[in-house]
Amino acid sequence: SRMNHRYVGVPGTVRGLSLAHELYGALAWKVVVEPAVRLASDGFVMTGGLASSLNRVVPRSRNAEFRRVYGKPSGGRWRSGDTIKMPDLGATLARIRDHRNAGFYAGETAKLLVEEMKQGGGYITQADLSAYRARISAPIQFTYRGYEVLSSPPPSSGGITLAQQLQIIENF
């Protein structure tokens, strides 16, 4: 969360993507992750929409780390065509590329995450990171305008929220 460390749960994306890759991946893990490492490290050209969003959100954030990572290094406002680089994210992704789950849930990345949680009053500990496991769950299913939609089940609220939103607007 860009506002408060206490809103953050144990990140599951790395273990989830790793599990999906183990079960269904055809390419080598390093081949799959490397483009993300390069984009974060070398940067990418910003669209007008992204520039506008960052210019609106970053100055209002109370989280100094969020402002450091997403603020324009030279100060001022982002513009369409600027290149945004995230070397810290690139280093994290390189550790994930090279060490898979251990590159995130143990070692340097885990240490940095736990330190940031302590500094910001968050709750995530090394024990939480070590204990986290990805699991395969049956999706929630609903229909929208004749289409079958599959989405994330609880404990995620995303699928239920999506179902409620689409079923409300379906009547209009």
CSV table of C-alpha atoms in Angstrom, one decimal:
chain,number,residue,atom,x,y,z
A,1,SER,CA,0.0,0.0,0.0
A,2,ARG,CA,1.3,3.5,-0.8
A,3,MET,CA,-0.5,4.8,2.3
A,4,ASN,CA,0.2,2.5,5.2
A,5,HIS,CA,2.3,-0.6,5.9
A,6,ARG,CA,-0.5,-2.2,7.9
A,7,TYR,CA,-2.6,-2.6,4.8
A,8,VAL,CA,-0.1,-5.1,3.2
A,9,GLY,CA,-0.5,-8.8,3.3
A,10,VAL,CA,2.2,-11.4,2.6
A,11,PRO,CA,2.9,-11.1,-1.1
A,12,GLY,CA,2.0,-14.3,-2.9
A,13,THR,CA,2.6,-13.5,-6.5
A,14,VAL,CA,6.1,-15.0,-6.7
A,15,ARG,CA,5.1,-18.3,-5.2
A,16,GLY,CA,1.9,-18.3,-7.3
A,17,LEU,CA,3.7,-17.6,-10.6
A,18,SER,CA,6.4,-20.1,-9.7
A,19,LEU,CA,3.8,-22.8,-9.0
A,20,ALA,CA,2.0,-22.0,-12.3
A,21,HIS,CA,5.3,-22.2,-14.1
A,22,GLU,CA,6.2,-25.6,-12.5
A,23,LEU,CA,2.8,-27.0,-13.5
A,24,TYR,CA,2.3,-25.4,-16.9
A,25,GLY,CA,5.5,-23.6,-18.1
A,26,ALA,CA,7.1,-24.5,-21.3
A,27,LEU,CA,10.0,-22.0,-21.3
A,28,ALA,CA,12.8,-21.9,-18.7
A,29,TRP,CA,12.1,-19.8,-15.6
A,30,LYS,CA,15.1,-17.5,-16.3
A,31,VAL,CA,13.9,-16.9,-19.9
A,32,VAL,CA,10.4,-15.9,-18.6
A,33,VAL,CA,11.7,-13.5,-15.9
A,34,GLU,CA,14.5,-11.9,-17.7
A,35,PRO,CA,12.4,-9.4,-19.8
A,36,ALA,CA,11.0,-8.0,-16.5
A,37,VAL,CA,14.5,-7.6,-15.1
A,38,ARG,CA,15.5,-5.6,-18.2
A,39,LEU,CA,12.4,-3.4,-18.2
A,40,ALA,CA,12.9,-2.5,-14.5
A,41,SER,CA,16.6,-2.0,-14.7
A,42,ASP,CA,16.9,-0.3,-18.1
A,43,GLY,CA,13.6,1.5,-17.9
A,44,PHE,CA,10.8,2.0,-20.3
A,45,VAL,CA,9.2,5.0,-22.0
A,46,MET,CA,6.3,6.4,-20.0
A,47,THR,CA,2.9,7.0,-21.5
A,48,GLY,CA,0.9,10.1,-20.9
A,49,GLY,CA,-1.5,8.2,-18.8
A,50,LEU,CA,1.1,6.7,-16.5
A,51,ALA,CA,2.8,10.1,-16.2
A,52,SER,CA,-0.4,11.8,-15.2
A,53,SER,CA,-1.2,9.1,-12.7
A,54,LEU,CA,2.2,9.3,-11.0
A,55,ASN,CA,2.0,13.1,-11.0
A,56,ARG,CA,-1.3,12.9,-9.2
A,57,VAL,CA,-0.6,10.0,-6.7
A,58,VAL,CA,3.1,10.4,-5.7
A,59,PRO,CA,3.0,13.8,-4.1
A,60,ARG,CA,0.0,12.8,-1.9
A,61,SER,CA,1.6,9.6,-0.6
A,62,ARG,CA,2.7,9.6,3.0
A,63,ASN,CA,5.1,6.8,2.3
A,64,ALA,CA,8.6,8.1,1.7
A,65,GLU,CA,9.7,4.9,0.0
A,66,PHE,CA,6.8,5.1,-2.5
A,67,ARG,CA,7.7,8.7,-3.3
A,68,ARG,CA,11.4,7.8,-3.7
A,69,VAL,CA,10.6,4.9,-6.1
A,70,TYR,CA,7.9,6.5,-8.2
A,71,GLY,CA,8.9,10.1,-8.0
A,72,LYS,CA,10.9,11.7,-10.8
A,73,PRO,CA,14.6,11.5,-9.8
A,74,SER,CA,15.4,15.0,-11.0
A,75,GLY,CA,12.3,16.4,-9.3
A,76,GLY,CA,9.4,18.0,-11.2
A,77,ARG,CA,6.7,16.3,-13.0
A,78,TRP,CA,6.8,13.2,-15.2
A,79,ARG,CA,5.9,13.7,-18.9
A,80,SER,CA,4.9,11.4,-21.7
A,81,GLY,CA,8.1,10.1,-23.3
A,82,ASP,CA,10.2,10.2,-20.1
A,83,THR,CA,12.0,7.0,-19.2
A,84,ILE,CA,11.3,5.5,-15.8
A,85,LYS,CA,13.9,3.2,-14.3
A,86,MET,CA,13.5,1.1,-11.2
A,87,PRO,CA,16.9,-0.4,-10.3
A,88,ASP,CA,15.8,-1.7,-6.9
A,89,LEU,CA,12.9,-3.6,-8.6
A,90,GLY,CA,15.4,-4.8,-11.3
A,91,ALA,CA,17.7,-6.2,-8.5
A,92,THR,CA,14.8,-7.9,-6.8
A,93,LEU,CA,13.6,-9.5,-10.1
A,94,ALA,CA,17.1,-10.6,-10.8
A,95,ARG,CA,17.2,-12.4,-7.4
A,96,ILE,CA,13.9,-14.0,-8.3
A,97,ARG,CA,15.2,-15.0,-11.8
A,98,ASP,CA,18.3,-16.6,-10.3
A,99,HIS,CA,16.9,-18.2,-7.1
A,100,ARG,CA,13.1,-18.5,-7.8
A,101,ASN,CA,11.1,-18.4,-4.6
A,102,ALA,CA,14.2,-18.1,-2.4
A,103,GLY,CA,15.0,-15.0,-4.3
A,104,PHE,CA,12.0,-13.3,-2.7
A,105,TYR,CA,11.0,-15.2,0.4
A,106,ALA,CA,14.5,-15.6,1.8
A,107,GLY,CA,17.8,-13.8,1.6
A,108,GLU,CA,18.3,-10.1,0.6
A,109,THR,CA,14.8,-9.4,-0.6
A,110,ALA,CA,13.1,-10.9,2.4
A,111,LYS,CA,15.5,-9.0,4.7
A,112,LEU,CA,14.7,-5.7,2.9
A,113,LEU,CA,11.0,-6.3,3.0
A,114,VAL,CA,11.0,-7.2,6.8
A,115,GLU,CA,13.1,-4.1,7.6
A,116,GLU,CA,10.7,-1.9,5.7
A,117,MET,CA,7.8,-3.5,7.5
A,118,LYS,CA,9.4,-2.8,10.9
A,119,GLN,CA,10.3,0.7,10.0
A,120,GLY,CA,6.7,1.4,8.8
A,121,GLY,CA,4.9,-0.3,11.5
A,122,GLY,CA,3.8,-3.2,9.3
A,123,TYR,CA,3.2,-6.8,10.4
A,124,ILE,CA,5.0,-9.0,8.0
A,125,THR,CA,7.9,-11.0,9.5
A,126,GLN,CA,10.5,-13.4,8.1
A,127,ALA,CA,8.4,-16.3,9.6
A,128,ASP,CA,5.4,-15.1,7.6
A,129,LEU,CA,7.4,-15.1,4.4
A,130,SER,CA,8.9,-18.5,5.1
A,131,ALA,CA,5.6,-20.0,5.8
A,132,TYR,CA,3.7,-18.7,2.8
A,133,ARG,CA,2.6,-21.3,0.3
A,134,ALA,CA,0.8,-21.0,-2.9
A,135,ARG,CA,-2.2,-23.2,-3.5
A,136,ILE,CA,-4.5,-24.0,-6.3
A,137,SER,CA,-8.2,-23.1,-5.6
A,138,ALA,CA,-11.3,-23.5,-7.6
A,139,PRO,CA,-12.2,-20.2,-9.2
A,140,ILE,CA,-15.5,-18.4,-8.5
A,141,GLN,CA,-17.7,-18.7,-11.6
A,142,PHE,CA,-20.5,-16.4,-12.8
A,143,THR,CA,-22.0,-15.3,-16.0
A,144,TYR,CA,-22.0,-11.8,-17.5
A,145,ARG,CA,-24.1,-11.1,-20.6
A,146,GLY,CA,-23.9,-14.7,-21.6
A,147,TYR,CA,-20.2,-15.2,-21.0
A,148,GLU,CA,-18.9,-17.5,-18.3
A,149,VAL,CA,-16.4,-15.6,-16.1
A,150,LEU,CA,-13.8,-17.3,-13.9
A,151,SER,CA,-12.0,-15.2,-11.3
A,152,SER,CA,-10.1,-15.4,-8.0
A,153,PRO,CA,-11.8,-17.0,-5.1
A,154,PRO,CA,-11.6,-16.0,-1.4
A,155,PRO,CA,-9.5,-15.0,0.4
A,156,SER,CA,-9.1,-12.6,-2.5
A,157,SER,CA,-11.9,-10.1,-2.7
A,158,GLY,CA,-11.2,-9.3,-6.3
A,159,GLY,CA,-13.3,-12.1,-7.9
A,160,ILE,CA,-16.3,-11.4,-5.7
A,161,THR,CA,-16.1,-7.7,-6.2
A,162,LEU,CA,-15.9,-8.2,-10.0
A,163,ALA,CA,-18.9,-10.5,-9.9
A,164,GLN,CA,-20.9,-7.9,-7.9
A,165,GLN,CA,-19.9,-5.0,-10.1
A,166,LEU,CA,-20.7,-6.8,-13.4
A,167,GLN,CA,-24.0,-8.2,-12.1
A,168,ILE,CA,-25.1,-4.7,-11.1
A,169,ILE,CA,-24.2,-3.1,-14.4
A,170,GLU,CA,-25.7,-6.0,-16.4
A,171,ASN,CA,-29.1,-4.5,-15.8
A,172,PHE,CA,-28.2,-1.2,-17.5
